[in-house]
Amino acid sequence: MSLDLIHKLVMQAQSAIIQSNSINTLESIRIKFLGKNGYLNQQIKTLNNCSSDMRPKLGAAINQAKKDIYTLFIEQQNILKSKNIKKTLITDTLDVTLPGRLSDIGTHHPITNTIKRMKLFFTTLGFSITHGPEIDDNYFNFDALNIPTYHPSRDEHDTFWFDETRLLRTHTSGIQIRAMANKNPPMRIISFGRVYRKDYDQNHTPMFHQMEGFMIDDNINLCHLKKILYDFLYNFFEKKISLRFRPSYFPFTEPSAEIDVIEQKTGNWLELLGCGMIHPKILRQANINTKKFSGFAFGIGIERLTMLLYNINDIRIFFKNDLQFLNQFQ
Ligand code: PHE
């Protein structure tokens, strides 16, 4: 090996590079000279056989040679690339009649849309939004709501238990207890969230969404409750639907009621929501003066509302991630 040989290799590489007229040939020249097993790296391997005074000089010369060749390579590559672009600009035509490529735009889930509309209606009336935990306990989900241990309504809830005290909340009513513990009346509160019950059929899924709402103030009575809920429902369905205010029972409201709506297809009354005047026991438990304050509360199934709005007859479709279904809700 000698400086001469290195010089010769550089000359060879230079003329090959300059003459190359395609990116591919240029690349094969690069591999031939600069590749892992290329000519220059082969020279490095022979350095061991050189005398020790020549070795550093030759090493440095090889490195310089590699750099020079690489610089030239990049220059030529740029020249060829811009030539290619110019060529395609001249030869290619643009077919403006071809359909464009649409990118998929995500949409909100129908349940999210319903929640948004509910929020808008109630926050406009001065309700503020609060949240509660999905993993709750006996106390907030049942006891504090006046649902005693052996009360049959506990069975109706078909609860998912973690252990003796912890559970997946079966409704959002525990929010009332938490909110009353933290705030003094007057209060207007709504809350949205997932609730869980062991049920699965066309009208039930083990997880579904509820909205809880309640208001406590001077002299709140059943008329306030009925007016607000009817206004909400007329607004939500955007027409005068037939509603029925039917007496019912919940341990934490007295009197209690349910609101039903007529299902257009079948003409049957369908339960929409539960509500009532907050039981004085619940208010007293939160140290609220029942002589001065009273309140109403309601709980609405969000899936049920959405099903009625869009004429959906199987609740399970909400959770199937079926794009054909979901894409309808822009
Ligand atoms: N928590 C009740 C349910 O899940 C609904 C409800 C809420 C009833 C508030 C009255 C007042 O069925």
Coordinates of C-alpha atoms in Angstrom, one line a residue, residues 39-166:
Y39 CA -11.8 -0.3 -1.6
L40 CA -10.9 2.2 1.0
N41 CA -11.9 0.1 4.0
Q42 CA -9.9 -2.7 2.5
Q43 CA -6.9 -0.4 2.6
I44 CA -7.4 0.3 6.2
K45 CA -7.2 -3.4 6.9
T46 CA -3.8 -3.6 5.3
L47 CA -2.4 -0.8 7.6
N48 CA -1.1 -3.4 10.0
N49 CA 1.4 -4.6 7.4
C50 CA 2.9 -1.1 7.0
S51 CA 5.9 0.2 8.7
S52 CA 5.1 2.2 11.9
D53 CA 6.3 5.5 10.5
M54 CA 4.2 5.2 7.4
R55 CA 1.0 4.0 9.2
P56 CA -0.2 7.3 10.6
K57 CA 0.4 9.1 7.3
L58 CA -1.4 6.4 5.3
G59 CA -4.3 6.3 7.8
A60 CA -4.8 10.0 7.6
A61 CA -4.6 9.9 3.8
I62 CA -7.3 7.2 3.6
N63 CA -9.6 9.1 5.9
Q64 CA -9.1 12.3 3.8
A65 CA -9.7 10.3 0.7
K66 CA -13.0 8.9 2.1
K67 CA -14.1 12.4 3.0
D68 CA -13.3 13.8 -0.4
I69 CA -15.1 11.0 -2.2
Y70 CA -18.1 11.4 0.0
T71 CA -18.4 15.1 -0.6
L72 CA -18.3 14.6 -4.3
F73 CA -20.8 11.8 -4.0
I74 CA -23.3 14.1 -2.2
E75 CA -22.8 16.8 -4.8
Q76 CA -23.4 14.5 -7.6
Q77 CA -26.5 13.0 -5.8
N78 CA -28.0 16.5 -5.5
I79 CA -27.4 17.2 -9.2
L80 CA -29.0 13.9 -10.2
K81 CA -32.0 14.4 -7.9
S82 CA -32.8 17.9 -9.2
K83 CA -32.4 16.6 -12.8
N84 CA -34.9 13.9 -11.9
I85 CA -37.4 16.4 -10.5
K86 CA -37.1 18.6 -13.6
K87 CA -37.7 15.5 -15.8
T88 CA -40.8 14.5 -13.9
L89 CA -42.1 18.0 -14.0
I90 CA -41.8 18.0 -17.8
T91 CA -43.1 14.5 -18.5
D92 CA -45.7 14.0 -15.8
T93 CA -49.2 15.3 -16.1
L94 CA -51.6 16.1 -13.3
D95 CA -55.0 14.6 -13.7
V96 CA -57.2 17.1 -11.9
T97 CA -60.3 15.0 -12.5
L98 CA -59.0 12.2 -10.2
P99 CA -60.9 12.1 -6.9
G100 CA -59.0 13.4 -3.9
R101 CA -57.8 11.3 -1.0
L102 CA -60.0 12.0 2.0
S103 CA -58.5 11.6 5.4
D104 CA -60.7 10.1 8.0
I105 CA -61.9 12.6 10.5
G106 CA -63.0 11.3 13.9
T107 CA -66.4 12.0 15.3
H108 CA -67.8 12.3 18.7
H109 CA -69.5 9.3 20.2
P110 CA -73.3 9.8 20.3
I111 CA -73.2 9.5 24.1
T112 CA -70.7 12.3 24.2
N113 CA -72.9 14.4 22.1
T114 CA -75.9 13.8 24.4
I115 CA -73.8 14.7 27.4
K116 CA -72.6 17.9 25.7
R117 CA -76.2 18.9 25.1
M118 CA -77.3 18.1 28.6
K119 CA -74.4 20.1 30.0
L120 CA -75.3 23.1 27.8
F121 CA -79.0 23.0 29.0
F122 CA -78.3 22.7 32.7
T123 CA -75.3 25.0 32.9
T124 CA -77.3 27.7 31.2
L125 CA -79.8 27.3 34.1
G126 CA -76.9 27.9 36.6
F127 CA -76.1 24.3 37.4
S128 CA -72.4 23.5 38.0
I129 CA -70.7 20.3 37.1
T130 CA -69.1 18.0 39.7
H131 CA -67.6 14.5 39.5
G132 CA -67.6 11.4 41.7
P133 CA -65.6 8.2 41.9
E134 CA -66.7 5.1 39.9
I135 CA -65.3 2.9 42.6
D136 CA -67.4 3.8 45.6
D137 CA -68.4 2.2 48.8
N138 CA -71.5 1.0 50.6
Y139 CA -71.9 4.3 52.4
F140 CA -72.2 6.7 49.5
N141 CA -73.9 4.2 47.1
F142 CA -76.5 2.9 49.6
D143 CA -76.4 3.7 53.3
A144 CA -76.3 7.5 53.1
L145 CA -79.0 7.4 50.5
N146 CA -81.4 5.8 53.0
I147 CA -81.1 2.4 51.4
P148 CA -80.8 0.0 54.4
T149 CA -78.8 -3.2 54.2
Y150 CA -81.8 -5.5 53.6
H151 CA -83.8 -3.2 51.4
P152 CA -85.0 -4.9 48.2
S153 CA -83.8 -2.0 46.1
R154 CA -80.2 -3.1 46.8
D155 CA -81.0 -6.3 44.9
E156 CA -82.5 -4.4 42.0
H157 CA -79.1 -2.8 41.6
D158 CA -77.3 -6.1 41.1
T159 CA -74.0 -4.7 42.3
F160 CA -70.5 -5.5 41.3
W161 CA -68.6 -5.8 44.6
F162 CA -64.9 -5.7 45.1
D163 CA -65.1 -6.8 48.7
E164 CA -67.5 -6.3 51.6
T165 CA -67.6 -2.5 51.3
R166 CA -66.2 -1.4 48.0

